[in-house]
Amino acid sequence: MTGTTDDFLAVARSAAALLRDPAVAARWNEPSALPEFGVSGLAGHLAYQVLAIPQILAQPVPREPCVPLLEHYARVDWIDAGPDADINVRIRRGGEERAAGGPGALAAEMDAAVERSAADLASAPDRPVRLPFWGPWSLTLGDLLISRMMELAVHSDDLAVSVGIPTPALPPSAVETVVDLLTRLAVRRHGPTGVLRALSRAERAPATIAAF
């Protein structure tokens, strides 16, 4: 799991640096590029992907069954929910609550969580872990880190676009992991032929192969 851990921490540090960018503070109270999401709430949601790791590792091994990563995405409520669905309203509210102290406080909290996560993950076994709001299942720690890496990569782009700065460059191995996950989710949603055409034949490409 060393490669996954290293990539997760690299992406987490990139997200932490993004939160410290002056452009984020300057547009803190403005709308983001995502519907119904302010820049502050989006920043809070981005930070949560790392803030949750020490909490997760402090919990005992869950009793809930451990499912494969793609099965996790088949079960989550948010994946096909609209912006006004209860789950997405709760996600936005949670982001705003985490950002309530302002950009400086959130950035400091993120920095501390990155370093705590680095220390905790150095000796953590690849055991089942879970977040309570998922539902009655768990993931291996390695799969959880991949899922958080995807969230960090996607929402770092969202936040950068929202405040008018370049999207941070990520390590190639982390990008490959995230793109692999998103491609598998896109194939499940749109079918292999549509994804194959989108990647190889512009003249026959479907309108979208978005994973979500």
Coordinates of N, CA and C in Angstrom, one line a residue:
M1 N 0.8 -1.2 0.0 CA 0.0 0.0 0.0 C 0.9 1.3 0.0
T2 N 2.2 1.1 0.0 CA 3.1 2.3 0.1 C 2.9 3.3 -1.0
G3 N 2.7 2.8 -2.3 CA 2.6 3.7 -3.4 C 1.3 4.5 -3.3
T4 N 0.2 3.8 -2.9 CA -1.1 4.5 -2.7 C -1.0 5.5 -1.6
T5 N -0.4 5.2 -0.5 CA -0.2 6.1 0.6 C 0.6 7.3 0.2
D6 N 1.7 7.1 -0.5 CA 2.6 8.2 -0.9 C 1.8 9.1 -1.9
D7 N 1.0 8.5 -2.8 CA 0.3 9.3 -3.8 C -0.8 10.1 -3.0
F8 N -1.5 9.5 -2.1 CA -2.5 10.2 -1.3 C -1.9 11.4 -0.6
L9 N -0.8 11.2 0.0 CA -0.2 12.3 0.8 C 0.3 13.4 -0.1
A10 N 0.8 13.1 -1.3 CA 1.2 14.1 -2.3 C 0.0 14.9 -2.7
V11 N -1.1 14.2 -3.0 CA -2.3 15.0 -3.5 C -2.9 15.8 -2.3
A12 N -2.8 15.2 -1.1 CA -3.3 16.0 0.1 C -2.5 17.2 0.3
R13 N -1.2 17.1 0.2 CA -0.3 18.3 0.3 C -0.6 19.4 -0.8
S14 N -0.8 18.9 -2.0 CA -1.2 19.8 -3.1 C -2.5 20.5 -2.7
A15 N -3.5 19.8 -2.2 CA -4.7 20.5 -1.9 C -4.5 21.5 -0.7
A16 N -3.7 21.1 0.2 CA -3.4 22.0 1.3 C -2.8 23.3 0.8
A17 N -1.8 23.2 -0.1 CA -1.2 24.4 -0.7 C -2.3 25.2 -1.5
L18 N -3.2 24.6 -2.1 CA -4.2 25.3 -2.8 C -5.1 26.1 -1.9
L19 N -5.4 25.5 -0.7 CA -6.2 26.2 0.3 C -5.5 27.5 0.8
R20 N -4.2 27.5 0.8 CA -3.4 28.7 1.2 C -3.3 29.7 0.1
D21 N -3.7 29.4 -1.1 CA -3.5 30.4 -2.2 C -4.3 31.7 -1.8
P22 N -3.8 32.8 -2.0 CA -4.5 34.1 -1.7 C -5.8 34.2 -2.5
A23 N -5.9 33.6 -3.7 CA -7.1 33.7 -4.5 C -8.3 33.0 -3.8
V24 N -8.0 32.0 -3.0 CA -9.1 31.3 -2.3 C -9.7 32.2 -1.2
A25 N -8.9 32.9 -0.5 CA -9.4 33.8 0.6 C -10.1 35.0 -0.1
A26 N -9.6 35.4 -1.2 CA -10.1 36.6 -1.9 C -11.6 36.4 -2.4
R27 N -11.9 35.1 -2.7 CA -13.2 34.8 -3.2 C -14.0 33.9 -2.3
W28 N -13.6 33.9 -1.0 CA -14.2 33.0 0.0 C -15.7 33.0 0.0
N29 N -16.3 34.2 -0.1 CA -17.7 34.4 0.0 C -18.5 34.4 -1.3
E30 N -17.8 34.0 -2.4 CA -18.4 34.0 -3.7 C -18.9 32.6 -4.1
P31 N -19.7 32.5 -5.1 CA -20.2 31.2 -5.6 C -19.0 30.5 -6.2
S32 N -19.0 29.2 -6.2 CA -18.0 28.3 -6.8 C -18.5 27.9 -8.2
A33 N -17.7 27.1 -8.9 CA -18.0 26.6 -10.2 C -19.1 25.5 -10.1
L34 N -19.4 25.0 -8.9 CA -20.4 24.0 -8.7 C -21.7 24.6 -8.3
P35 N -22.8 24.0 -8.8 CA -24.2 24.6 -8.5 C -24.4 24.6 -7.0
E36 N -24.9 25.7 -6.5 CA -25.3 25.8 -5.1 C -24.2 25.7 -4.1
F37 N -22.9 25.7 -4.5 CA -21.8 25.5 -3.6 C -21.0 26.8 -3.6
G38 N -20.8 27.4 -2.5 CA -19.9 28.6 -2.4 C -18.5 28.1 -2.3
V39 N -17.6 29.1 -2.6 CA -16.1 28.8 -2.5 C -15.8 28.3 -1.1
S40 N -16.3 28.9 -0.1 CA -15.9 28.4 1.3 C -16.4 27.0 1.5
G41 N -17.6 26.7 1.1 CA -18.1 25.3 1.3 C -17.4 24.3 0.5
L42 N -17.0 24.7 -0.7 CA -16.2 23.8 -1.5 C -14.8 23.5 -0.9
A43 N -14.2 24.6 -0.4 CA -13.0 24.4 0.3 C -13.1 23.5 1.5
G44 N -14.2 23.7 2.3 CA -14.4 22.8 3.4 C -14.6 21.4 3.0
H45 N -15.3 21.2 1.9 CA -15.5 19.8 1.5 C -14.2 19.2 1.0
L46 N -13.4 20.0 0.3 CA -12.0 19.5 -0.1 C -11.2 19.1 1.1
A47 N -11.2 20.0 2.1 CA -10.4 19.7 3.3 C -10.8 18.5 4.0
Y48 N -12.1 18.2 4.0 CA -12.6 17.0 4.7 C -12.0 15.7 4.2
Q49 N -11.7 15.7 3.0 CA -11.1 14.4 2.5 C -9.8 14.0 3.2
V50 N -9.2 15.0 3.8 CA -8.0 14.7 4.6 C -8.3 14.7 6.1
L51 N -9.1 15.7 6.5 CA -9.5 15.8 7.9 C -10.1 14.5 8.4
A52 N -10.8 13.7 7.6 CA -11.4 12.5 8.0 C -10.5 11.4 8.3
I53 N -9.3 11.4 7.7 CA -8.4 10.3 7.8 C -7.9 10.0 9.3
P54 N -7.4 10.9 10.0 CA -7.1 10.5 11.4 C -8.3 10.0 12.2
Q55 N -9.5 10.6 12.0 CA -10.7 10.1 12.7 C -11.0 8.6 12.3
I56 N -10.8 8.3 11.0 CA -11.1 7.0 10.5 C -10.1 6.0 11.1
L57 N -8.9 6.3 11.2 CA -7.8 5.4 11.7 C -7.9 5.2 13.2
A58 N -8.6 6.2 13.9 CA -8.7 6.0 15.3 C -9.9 5.1 15.7
Q59 N -10.7 4.8 14.7 CA -11.8 3.9 15.0 C -11.4 2.4 15.0
P60 N -12.1 1.6 15.8 CA -11.8 0.1 15.8 C -12.2 -0.4 14.4
V61 N -11.7 -1.6 14.1 CA -12.0 -2.3 12.9 C -13.5 -2.5 12.8
P62 N -14.2 -2.0 11.7 CA -15.6 -2.1 11.7 C -16.1 -3.6 11.5
R63 N -17.3 -3.8 11.9 CA -18.0 -5.1 11.8 C -18.7 -5.2 10.4
E64 N -19.0 -4.1 9.8 CA -19.7 -4.1 8.5 C -18.8 -4.8 7.5
P65 N -19.5 -5.5 6.5 CA -18.7 -6.2 5.5 C -17.9 -5.2 4.6
C66 N -16.8 -5.7 4.2 CA -15.8 -5.0 3.4 C -16.1 -5.3 1.9
V67 N -16.4 -4.2 1.1 CA -16.8 -4.4 -0.3 C -15.7 -3.8 -1.2
P68 N -15.7 -4.3 -2.4 CA -14.7 -3.7 -3.4 C -15.0 -2.3 -3.7
L69 N -14.1 -1.5 -4.2 CA -14.2 -0.1 -4.4 C -15.4 0.2 -5.3
L70 N -15.5 -0.5 -6.5 CA -16.5 -0.2 -7.4 C -17.9 -0.5 -6.8
E71 N -18.0 -1.5 -5.9 CA -19.3 -1.8 -5.2 C -19.6 -0.7 -4.3
H72 N -18.6 0.0 -3.7 CA -18.9 1.1 -2.9 C -19.6 2.2 -3.6
Y73 N -19.1 2.5 -4.9 CA -19.7 3.5 -5.7 C -21.1 3.1 -6.2
A74 N -21.4 1.8 -6.3 CA -22.7 1.4 -6.6 C -23.7 1.6 -5.5
R75 N -23.2 1.8 -4.3 CA -24.1 1.9 -3.1 C -24.3 3.3 -2.6
V76 N -23.4 4.2 -2.9 CA -23.5 5.5 -2.3 C -24.7 6.3 -2.9
D77 N -25.3 7.1 -2.0 CA -26.5 7.8 -2.4 C -26.3 9.0 -3.4
W78 N -25.1 9.6 -3.3 CA -24.9 10.9 -4.0 C -24.6 10.7 -5.4
I79 N -24.2 9.5 -5.9 CA -23.6 9.4 -7.2 C -24.5 9.8 -8.3
D80 N -25.8 9.6 -8.2 CA -26.7 10.0 -9.3 C -27.7 11.0 -8.8
A81 N -27.5 11.6 -7.6 CA -28.4 12.5 -7.0 C -28.2 13.9 -7.6
G82 N -29.3 14.7 -7.7 CA -29.3 16.1 -8.2 C -28.8 17.0 -7.1
P83 N -28.5 18.3 -7.5 CA -28.0 19.2 -6.5 C -28.9 19.5 -5.3
D84 N -30.2 19.3 -5.5 CA -31.1 19.6 -4.5 C -31.5 18.4 -3.6
A85 N -30.9 17.2 -4.0 CA -31.2 16.0 -3.2 C -30.7 16.2 -1.8
D86 N -31.3 15.5 -0.8 CA -30.9 15.7 0.6 C -29.5 15.4 0.8
I87 N -28.9 14.3 0.2 CA -27.5 14.0 0.4 C -26.6 15.1 0.0
N88 N -26.9 15.8 -1.1 CA -26.0 16.9 -1.6 C -26.2 18.1 -0.8
V89 N -27.4 18.4 -0.3 CA -27.6 19.5 0.6 C -26.8 19.3 1.9
R90 N -26.8 18.0 2.4 CA -26.0 17.7 3.6 C -24.5 17.9 3.3
I91 N -24.0 17.5 2.1 CA -22.6 17.6 1.8 C -22.2 19.1 1.8
R92 N -23.1 19.9 1.1 CA -22.8 21.4 1.1 C -22.8 22.0 2.5
R93 N -23.8 21.6 3.3 CA -23.9 22.1 4.6 C -22.6 21.7 5.4
G94 N -22.2 20.5 5.3 CA -21.0 20.1 6.0 C -19.8 20.8 5.6
G95 N -19.6 21.1 4.3 CA -18.5 21.9 3.8 C -18.5 23.3 4.4
E96 N -19.7 23.9 4.5 CA -19.8 25.3 5.0 C -19.4 25.3 6.5
E97 N -19.9 24.2 7.2 CA -19.6 24.1 8.7 C -18.1 24.0 8.9
R98 N -17.4 23.2 8.1 CA -16.0 23.0 8.3 C -15.2 24.3 8.0
A99 N -15.8 25.1 7.1 CA -15.1 26.3 6.7 C -15.5 27.5 7.5
A100 N -16.3 27.4 8.5 CA -16.9 28.5 9.3 C -15.9 29.4 9.9
G101 N -14.7 28.8 10.3 CA -13.7 29.7 10.9 C -12.9 30.6 10.0
G102 N -13.1 30.4 8.7 CA -12.4 31.2 7.7 C -11.3 30.5 7.0
P103 N -10.8 31.1 5.9 CA -9.7 30.4 5.1 C -8.5 30.1 5.9
G104 N -8.0 31.0 6.7 CA -6.8 30.8 7.5 C -6.9 29.6 8.4
A105 N -8.0 29.6 9.2 CA -8.2 28.5 10.1 C -8.3 27.1 9.4
L106 N -9.1 27.1 8.3 CA -9.2 25.9 7.5 C -7.9 25.4 7.0
A107 N -7.1 26.3 6.4 CA -5.8 25.9 5.9 C -4.9 25.4 7.0
A108 N -4.9 26.0 8.2 CA -4.1 25.5 9.3 C -4.6 24.1 9.7
E109 N -5.9 23.9 9.8 CA -6.4 22.6 10.1 C -6.0 21.5 9.1
M110 N -6.1 21.9 7.8 CA -5.7 21.0 6.8 C -4.2 20.6 6.9
D111 N -3.4 21.6 7.1 CA -1.9 21.3 7.3 C -1.7 20.3 8.4
A112 N -2.4 20.5 9.5 CA -2.2 19.6 10.7 C -2.7 18.2 10.3
A113 N -3.8 18.1 9.6 CA -4.4 16.8 9.3 C -3.5 16.1 8.3
V114 N -2.8 16.8 7.4 CA -1.9 16.1 6.5 C -0.8 15.5 7.2
E115 N -0.2 16.3 8.1 CA 1.0 15.7 8.9 C 0.6 14.6 9.8
R116 N -0.6 14.7 10.5 CA -1.1 13.7 11.3 C -1.4 12.4 10.5
S117 N -2.0 12.6 9.3 CA -2.2 11.5 8.4 C -1.0 10.8 8.0
A118 N 0.1 11.6 7.7 CA 1.4 11.0 7.3 C 1.9 10.1 8.4
A119 N 1.8 10.6 9.6 CA 2.4 9.8 10.8 C 1.5 8.6 11.0
D120 N 0.2 8.7 10.9 CA -0.7 7.6 11.2 C -0.6 6.5 10.1
L121 N -0.5 6.9 8.9 CA -0.5 6.0 7.7 C 0.9 5.2 7.6
A122 N 1.9 5.8 8.2 CA 3.2 5.2 8.1 C 3.2 3.7 8.7
S123 N 2.4 3.5 9.7 CA 2.3 2.2 10.3 C 1.0 1.5 10.3
A124 N 0.1 2.1 9.5 CA -1.3 1.6 9.5 C -1.4 0.4 8.6
P125 N -2.0 -0.7 9.0 CA -2.2 -1.9 8.1 C -3.4 -1.6 7.2
D126 N -3.4 -2.4 6.1 CA -4.5 -2.2 5.1 C -5.7 -3.0 5.6
R127 N -6.3 -2.4 6.6 CA -7.5 -3.1 7.3 C -8.8 -2.4 6.8
P128 N -9.9 -3.0 7.1 CA -11.2 -2.4 6.8 C -11.4 -1.1 7.6
V129 N -11.9 -0.1 6.9 CA -12.2 1.2 7.6 C -13.6 1.7 7.0
R130 N -14.2 2.7 7.6 CA -15.4 3.2 7.1 C -15.7 4.6 7.6
L131 N -16.6 5.3 6.9 CA -17.2 6.5 7.4 C -18.7 6.2 7.7
P132 N -19.2 6.6 8.9 CA -20.5 6.2 9.3 C -21.6 6.5 8.4
F133 N -21.5 7.6 7.6 CA -22.6 8.0 6.8 C -22.7 7.2 5.5
W134 N -21.7 6.4 5.2 CA -21.8 5.6 3.9 C -23.0 4.7 3.9
G135 N -23.2 4.0 5.0 CA -24.1 2.9 5.0 C -23.5 1.7 5.7
P136 N -24.1 0.5 5.6 CA -23.6 -0.7 6.3 C -22.5 -1.4 5.6
W137 N -21.4 -0.8 5.2 CA -20.3 -1.5 4.6 C -19.0 -0.7 4.9
S138 N -17.9 -1.4 4.6 CA -16.6 -0.8 4.8 C -15.7 -1.0 3.6
L139 N -14.6 -0.3 3.6 CA -13.6 -0.5 2.5 C -12.2 -0.8 3.1
T140 N -11.3 -1.4 2.3 CA -10.0 -1.5 2.8 C -9.4 -0.1 2.9
L141 N -8.4 0.1 3.7 CA -7.8 1.4 3.8 C -7.2 1.8 2.5
G142 N -6.6 0.9 1.8 CA -6.0 1.3 0.4 C -7.1 1.8 -0.5
D143 N -8.3 1.2 -0.5 CA -9.3 1.6 -1.4 C -9.9 2.9 -0.9
L144 N -10.0 3.1 0.4 CA -10.5 4.4 0.9 C -9.5 5.5 0.5
L145 N -8.2 5.3 0.6 CA -7.3 6.4 0.1 C -7.4 6.7 -1.3
I146 N -7.7 5.7 -2.2 CA -7.9 5.9 -3.6 C -9.2 6.8 -3.8
S147 N -10.2 6.5 -3.0 CA -11.5 7.2 -3.1 C -11.3 8.7 -2.7
R148 N -10.5 8.9 -1.6 CA -10.2 10.3 -1.2 C -9.3 11.0 -2.2
M149 N -8.3 10.2 -2.8 CA -7.5 10.8 -3.8 C -8.3 11.4 -4.9
M150 N -9.3 10.6 -5.4 CA -10.1 11.0 -6.5 C -10.9 12.3 -6.1
E151 N -11.4 12.3 -4.8 CA -12.2 13.5 -4.4 C -11.2 14.7 -4.3
L152 N -10.0 14.5 -3.8 CA -9.1 15.6 -3.8 C -8.7 16.2 -5.1
A153 N -8.5 15.3 -6.1 CA -8.1 15.7 -7.4 C -9.2 16.4 -8.1
V154 N -10.4 15.9 -8.0 CA -11.6 16.5 -8.7 C -11.9 17.8 -8.1
H155 N -12.0 17.9 -6.8 CA -12.4 19.1 -6.1 C -11.3 20.2 -6.1
S156 N -10.0 19.7 -6.2 CA -8.9 20.7 -6.4 C -9.1 21.5 -7.7
D157 N -9.5 20.7 -8.8 CA -9.8 21.4 -10.0 C -11.0 22.3 -9.9
D158 N -12.1 21.8 -9.2 CA -13.2 22.6 -9.0 C -12.9 24.0 -8.3
L159 N -12.1 23.9 -7.3 CA -11.7 25.0 -6.5 C -10.8 26.0 -7.3
A160 N -9.9 25.4 -8.0 CA -9.0 26.3 -8.8 C -9.7 27.0 -9.9
V161 N -10.6 26.3 -10.5 CA -11.5 27.0 -11.6 C -12.3 28.1 -10.9
S162 N -12.9 27.8 -9.7 CA -13.8 28.7 -9.0 C -13.1 30.0 -8.7
V163 N -11.8 30.0 -8.4 CA -11.1 31.2 -8.0 C -10.1 31.7 -9.1
G164 N -10.2 31.2 -10.2 CA -9.4 31.7 -11.4 C -7.9 31.5 -11.4
I165 N -7.5 30.3 -10.9 CA -6.1 30.0 -10.9 C -5.9 28.7 -11.6
P166 N -4.6 28.3 -12.0 CA -4.4 27.1 -12.7 C -4.6 25.9 -11.7
T167 N -5.2 24.8 -12.3 CA -5.4 23.6 -11.5 C -4.0 23.0 -11.1
P168 N -3.8 22.7 -9.9 CA -2.5 22.1 -9.5 C -2.1 20.9 -10.2
A169 N -0.8 20.8 -10.6 CA -0.3 19.5 -11.2 C -0.1 18.5 -10.1
L170 N -0.5 17.2 -10.4 CA -0.4 16.1 -9.5 C 0.6 15.1 -10.0
P171 N 1.2 14.3 -9.1 CA 2.1 13.3 -9.5 C 1.5 12.3 -10.6
P172 N 2.2 11.9 -11.6 CA 1.6 11.1 -12.7 C 1.0 9.8 -12.1
S173 N 1.6 9.2 -11.1 CA 1.1 7.9 -10.6 C -0.3 8.2 -9.9
A174 N -0.4 9.3 -9.3 CA -1.7 9.6 -8.6 C -2.8 9.9 -9.7
V175 N -2.4 10.6 -10.8 CA -3.3 10.9 -11.9 C -3.8 9.6 -12.5
E176 N -2.8 8.7 -12.7 CA -3.2 7.4 -13.3 C -4.2 6.6 -12.4
T177 N -4.0 6.7 -11.1 CA -4.9 6.0 -10.2 C -6.3 6.6 -10.3
V178 N -6.4 7.9 -10.3 CA -7.7 8.6 -10.3 C -8.3 8.4 -11.6
V179 N -7.6 8.5 -12.7 CA -8.2 8.3 -14.1 C -8.7 6.9 -14.2
D180 N -7.9 5.9 -13.7 CA -8.3 4.5 -13.8 C -9.7 4.3 -13.1
L181 N -9.8 4.9 -11.9 CA -11.1 4.8 -11.1 C -12.2 5.4 -11.9
L182 N -12.0 6.7 -12.4 CA -13.0 7.4 -13.1 C -13.4 6.7 -14.4
T183 N -12.4 6.1 -15.1 CA -12.7 5.3 -16.3 C -13.6 4.1 -16.0
R184 N -13.3 3.4 -15.0 CA -14.1 2.2 -14.6 C -15.5 2.6 -14.3
L185 N -15.6 3.7 -13.5 CA -17.0 4.2 -13.2 C -17.7 4.7 -14.5
A186 N -17.0 5.3 -15.4 CA -17.6 5.7 -16.7 C -18.0 4.5 -17.5
V187 N -17.2 3.5 -17.5 CA -17.6 2.3 -18.3 C -18.9 1.7 -17.7
R188 N -19.0 1.6 -16.4 CA -20.2 1.1 -15.7 C -21.4 1.9 -16.1
R189 N -21.2 3.2 -16.1 CA -22.4 4.1 -16.3 C -22.8 4.2 -17.8
H190 N -21.8 4.2 -18.7 CA -22.1 4.5 -20.1 C -21.8 3.3 -21.0
G191 N -21.2 2.2 -20.5 CA -20.9 1.1 -21.3 C -19.5 1.2 -22.0
P192 N -18.9 0.1 -22.3 CA -17.5 0.1 -22.8 C -17.4 0.7 -24.2
T193 N -18.4 0.5 -25.0 CA -18.3 1.1 -26.4 C -18.3 2.6 -26.4
G194 N -19.2 3.2 -25.6 CA -19.2 4.7 -25.5 C -17.9 5.2 -25.0
V195 N -17.3 4.6 -24.0 CA -16.0 5.1 -23.4 C -14.9 4.9 -24.5
L196 N -14.9 3.7 -25.1 CA -13.9 3.4 -26.1 C -13.9 4.5 -27.3
R197 N -15.1 4.8 -27.7 CA -15.3 5.8 -28.8 C -14.9 7.2 -28.3
A198 N -15.2 7.5 -27.1 CA -14.8 8.8 -26.6 C -13.3 9.0 -26.6
L199 N -12.6 7.9 -26.3 CA -11.2 8.0 -26.1 C -10.4 7.8 -27.4
S200 N -11.1 7.3 -28.5 CA -10.4 7.0 -29.7 C -11.0 7.5 -31.0
R201 N -12.3 7.8 -31.0 CA -13.0 8.2 -32.2 C -13.9 9.4 -32.0
A202 N -13.4 10.6 -32.2 CA -14.1 11.8 -32.0 C -15.4 11.9 -32.8
E203 N -15.4 11.3 -34.0 CA -16.5 11.4 -34.9 C -17.7 10.5 -34.4
R204 N -17.4 9.5 -33.5 CA -18.5 8.7 -33.0 C -18.6 8.8 -31.5
A205 N -17.9 9.8 -30.9 CA -17.9 9.9 -29.5 C -19.3 10.3 -28.9
P206 N -19.8 9.7 -27.8 CA -21.0 10.2 -27.2 C -20.9 11.6 -26.6
A207 N -22.0 12.2 -26.3 CA -21.9 13.6 -25.8 C -21.2 13.6 -24.5
T208 N -21.2 12.6 -23.6 CA -20.5 12.6 -22.4 C -20.1 11.2 -22.0
I209 N -19.0 11.0 -21.3 CA -18.7 9.8 -20.6 C -18.4 10.1 -19.1
A210 N -19.0 11.2 -18.6 CA -18.7 11.6 -17.2 C -19.0 10.4 -16.3
A211 N -18.2 10.2 -15.3 CA -18.3 9.1 -14.4 C -19.5 9.4 -13.4
F212 N -19.8 10.6 -13.1 CA -20.8 11.0 -12.2 C -21.9 11.8 -12.9

